[in-house]
Coordinates of C-alpha atoms and ligand atoms in Angstrom, one line a residue:
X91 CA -2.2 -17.6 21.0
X92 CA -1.9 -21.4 19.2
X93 CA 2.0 -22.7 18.6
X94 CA 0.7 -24.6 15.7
X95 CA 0.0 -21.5 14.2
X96 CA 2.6 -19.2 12.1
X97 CA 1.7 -15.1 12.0
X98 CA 1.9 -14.5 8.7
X99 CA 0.3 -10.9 8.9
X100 CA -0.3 -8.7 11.8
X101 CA -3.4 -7.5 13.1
X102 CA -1.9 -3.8 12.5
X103 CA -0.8 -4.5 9.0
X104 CA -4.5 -5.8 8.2
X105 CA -5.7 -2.1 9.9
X106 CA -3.3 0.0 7.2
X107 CA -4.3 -1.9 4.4
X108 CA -7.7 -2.0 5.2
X109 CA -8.2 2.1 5.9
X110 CA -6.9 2.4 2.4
X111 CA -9.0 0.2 1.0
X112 CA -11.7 1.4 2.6
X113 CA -10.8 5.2 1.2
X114 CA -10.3 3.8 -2.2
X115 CA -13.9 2.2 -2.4
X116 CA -15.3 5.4 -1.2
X117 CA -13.6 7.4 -3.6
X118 CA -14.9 5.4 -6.5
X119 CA -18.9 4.8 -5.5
X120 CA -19.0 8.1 -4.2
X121 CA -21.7 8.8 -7.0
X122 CA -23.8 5.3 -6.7
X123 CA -25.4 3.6 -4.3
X124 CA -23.0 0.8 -3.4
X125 CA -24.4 -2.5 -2.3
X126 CA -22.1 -4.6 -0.2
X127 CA -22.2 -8.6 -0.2
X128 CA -20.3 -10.6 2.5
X129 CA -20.1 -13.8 1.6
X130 CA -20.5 -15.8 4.8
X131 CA -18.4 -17.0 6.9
X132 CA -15.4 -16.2 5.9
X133 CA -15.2 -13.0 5.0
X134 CA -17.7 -11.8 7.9
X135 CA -14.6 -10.3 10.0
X136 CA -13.2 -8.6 6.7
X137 CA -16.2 -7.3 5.7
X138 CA -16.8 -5.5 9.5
X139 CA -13.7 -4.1 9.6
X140 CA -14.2 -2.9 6.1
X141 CA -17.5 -1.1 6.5
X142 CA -16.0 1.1 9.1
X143 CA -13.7 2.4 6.8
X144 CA -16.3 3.0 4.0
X145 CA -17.7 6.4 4.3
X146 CA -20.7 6.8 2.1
X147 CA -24.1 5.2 2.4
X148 CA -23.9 1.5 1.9
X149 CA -26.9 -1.5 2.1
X150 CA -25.3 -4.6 3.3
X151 CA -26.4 -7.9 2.6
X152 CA -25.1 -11.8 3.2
X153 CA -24.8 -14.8 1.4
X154 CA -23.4 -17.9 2.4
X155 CA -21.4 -20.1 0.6
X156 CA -19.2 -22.7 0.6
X157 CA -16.5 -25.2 -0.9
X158 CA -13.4 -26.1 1.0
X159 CA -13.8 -29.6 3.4
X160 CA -11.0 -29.3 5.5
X161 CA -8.0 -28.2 3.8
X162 CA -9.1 -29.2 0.1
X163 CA -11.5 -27.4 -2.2
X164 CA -14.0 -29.8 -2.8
X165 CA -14.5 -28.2 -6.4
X166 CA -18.1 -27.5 -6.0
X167 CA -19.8 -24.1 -4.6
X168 CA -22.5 -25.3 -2.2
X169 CA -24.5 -22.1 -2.4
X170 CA -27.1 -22.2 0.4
X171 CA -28.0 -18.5 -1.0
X172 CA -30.9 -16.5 -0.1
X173 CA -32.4 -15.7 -3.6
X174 CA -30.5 -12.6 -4.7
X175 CA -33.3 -10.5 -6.2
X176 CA -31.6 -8.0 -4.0
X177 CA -29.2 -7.2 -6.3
X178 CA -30.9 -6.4 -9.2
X179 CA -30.5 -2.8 -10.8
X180 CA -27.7 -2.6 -7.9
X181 CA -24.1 -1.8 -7.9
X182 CA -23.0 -4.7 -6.1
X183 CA -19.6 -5.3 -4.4
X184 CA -18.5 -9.2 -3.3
X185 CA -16.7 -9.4 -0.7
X186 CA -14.8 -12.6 0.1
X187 CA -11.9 -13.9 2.8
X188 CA -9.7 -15.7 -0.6
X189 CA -9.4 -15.9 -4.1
X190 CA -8.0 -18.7 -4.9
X191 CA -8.9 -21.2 -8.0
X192 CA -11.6 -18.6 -8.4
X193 CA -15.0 -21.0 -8.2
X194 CA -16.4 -19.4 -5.5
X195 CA -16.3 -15.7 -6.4
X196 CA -17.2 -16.5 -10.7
X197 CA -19.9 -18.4 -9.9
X198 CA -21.2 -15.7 -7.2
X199 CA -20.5 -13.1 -9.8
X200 CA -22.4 -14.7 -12.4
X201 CA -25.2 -15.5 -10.2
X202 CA -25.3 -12.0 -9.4
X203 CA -25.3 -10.7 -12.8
X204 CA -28.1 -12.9 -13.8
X205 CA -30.1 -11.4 -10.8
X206 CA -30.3 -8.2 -13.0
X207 CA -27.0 -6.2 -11.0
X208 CA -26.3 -3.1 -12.9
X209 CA -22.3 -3.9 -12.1
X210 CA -20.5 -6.0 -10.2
X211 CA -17.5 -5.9 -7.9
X212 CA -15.0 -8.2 -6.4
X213 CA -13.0 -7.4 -3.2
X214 CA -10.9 -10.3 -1.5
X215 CA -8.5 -10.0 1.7
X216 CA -7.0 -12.6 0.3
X217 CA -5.4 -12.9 -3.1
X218 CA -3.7 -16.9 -3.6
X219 CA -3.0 -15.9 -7.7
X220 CA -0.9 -19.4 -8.3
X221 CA -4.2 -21.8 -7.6
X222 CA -5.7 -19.7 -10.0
X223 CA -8.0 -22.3 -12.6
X224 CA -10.5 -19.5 -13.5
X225 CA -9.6 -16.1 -14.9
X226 CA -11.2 -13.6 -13.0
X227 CA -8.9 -11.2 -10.8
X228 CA -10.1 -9.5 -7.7
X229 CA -11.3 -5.4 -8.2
X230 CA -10.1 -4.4 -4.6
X231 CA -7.7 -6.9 -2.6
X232 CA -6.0 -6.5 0.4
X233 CA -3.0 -8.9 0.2
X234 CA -1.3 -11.4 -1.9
X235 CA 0.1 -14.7 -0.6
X236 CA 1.7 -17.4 -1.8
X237 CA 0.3 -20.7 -1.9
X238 CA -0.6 -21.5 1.7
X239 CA -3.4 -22.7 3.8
X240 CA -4.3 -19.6 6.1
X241 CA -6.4 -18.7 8.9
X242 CA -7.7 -15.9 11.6
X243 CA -9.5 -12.9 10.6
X244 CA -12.4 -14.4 10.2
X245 CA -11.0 -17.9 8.0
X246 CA -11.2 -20.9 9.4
X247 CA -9.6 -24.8 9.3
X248 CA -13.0 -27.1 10.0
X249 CA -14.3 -23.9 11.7
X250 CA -11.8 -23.2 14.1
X251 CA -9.6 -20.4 14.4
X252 CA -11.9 -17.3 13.1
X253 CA -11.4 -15.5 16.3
X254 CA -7.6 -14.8 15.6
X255 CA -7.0 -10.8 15.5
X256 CA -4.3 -11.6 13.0
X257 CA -3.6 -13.8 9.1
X258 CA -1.4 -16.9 10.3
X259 CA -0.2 -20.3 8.9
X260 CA -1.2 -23.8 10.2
X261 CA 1.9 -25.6 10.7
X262 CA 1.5 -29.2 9.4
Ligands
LIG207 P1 -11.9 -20.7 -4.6 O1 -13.3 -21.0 -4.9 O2 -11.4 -19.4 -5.1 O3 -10.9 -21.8 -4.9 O4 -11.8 -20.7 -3.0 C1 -12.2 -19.6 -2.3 C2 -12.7 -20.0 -0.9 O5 -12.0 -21.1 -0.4 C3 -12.4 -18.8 0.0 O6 -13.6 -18.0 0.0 C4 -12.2 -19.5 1.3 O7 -13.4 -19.6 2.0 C5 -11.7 -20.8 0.9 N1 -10.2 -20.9 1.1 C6 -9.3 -20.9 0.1 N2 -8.0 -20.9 0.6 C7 -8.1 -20.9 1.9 C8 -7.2 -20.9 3.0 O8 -6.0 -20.8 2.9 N3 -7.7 -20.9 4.3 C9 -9.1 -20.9 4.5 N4 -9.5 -20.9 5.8 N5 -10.0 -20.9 3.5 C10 -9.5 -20.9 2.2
LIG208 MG1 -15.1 -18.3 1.5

């Protein structure tokens, strides 16, 4: 589809993974009434596909934030969040494209705790473990990659690229 881009995971591989995930999330809420965050944008492709597979009642809601200019974290969350007295006395489940130093998702978590959650849940496609600079490790994740800028199901590079059915590598 682009020559600049690398397939790094196919569009079938994301499916497999994805079913079990979803299987494994219904398994364990199956007795509470799981609350679903997609953080925008990101993660809004991940988190489609991933409903479809979830199969007990679920409330879905959307935040957006954001912290990568181009390829580069810029270090800081911008966090143009609705207020998120949603979540209080809700078991909440993040979902997020990455996890990679780990700003975004603590500082959502946190966030989300202080908004009264009664527990709270992390689910990445993505898991980069060797940018790591917080500790916090995803509850649910898809894949681990190595330390490479990715993009397609649903991730961008200056917000191209989201459209991609598959997980590839821009070259240069
Ligand atoms: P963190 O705050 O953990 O450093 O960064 C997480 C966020 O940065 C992810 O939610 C994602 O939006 C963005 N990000 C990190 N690595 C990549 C990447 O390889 N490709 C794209 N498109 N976004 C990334
Ligand atoms: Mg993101």
């Amino acid at each position: 589809m682009d020559k600049n881009i690398t397939k790094l995971i196919t569009q079938s591989a994301i499916r497999n993974v994805v079913i079990g995930l979803g299987a494994t999330i219904t398994h364990d809420y199956r007795k509470r009434d799981l609350t679903v965050v997609c953080l925008l944008d990101g993660s809004l492709v991940f988190t489609a596909n991933l409903l479809l597979q979830i199969r007990i009642p679920v409330n879905l809601y959307s935040i957006k934030v954001s912290s990568y200019e181009g390829k580069e974290s810029s270090g800081v969350v911008k966090y143009d969040g609705r207020d998120l007295e949603f979540c209080k006395d809700k078991d909440i489940l993040l979902i997020d494209d990455i996890l990679d130093s780990g700003l975004t998702l603590s500082t959502v978590v946190n966030d989300v705790k202080n908004a009264g959650a009664v527990s709270v849940r992390t689910c990445v496609l993505l898991n980069k473990q060797i940018n790591r600079q917080i500790d916090i490790e995803p509850d649910y994740k898809a894949f681990d990659i190595e330390n490479e800028f990715v993009v397609g199901f649903g991730m961008d590079y200056n917000g191209l690229h989201r459209n991609l059915p598959y997980i590839g590598v821009l070259k240069g």
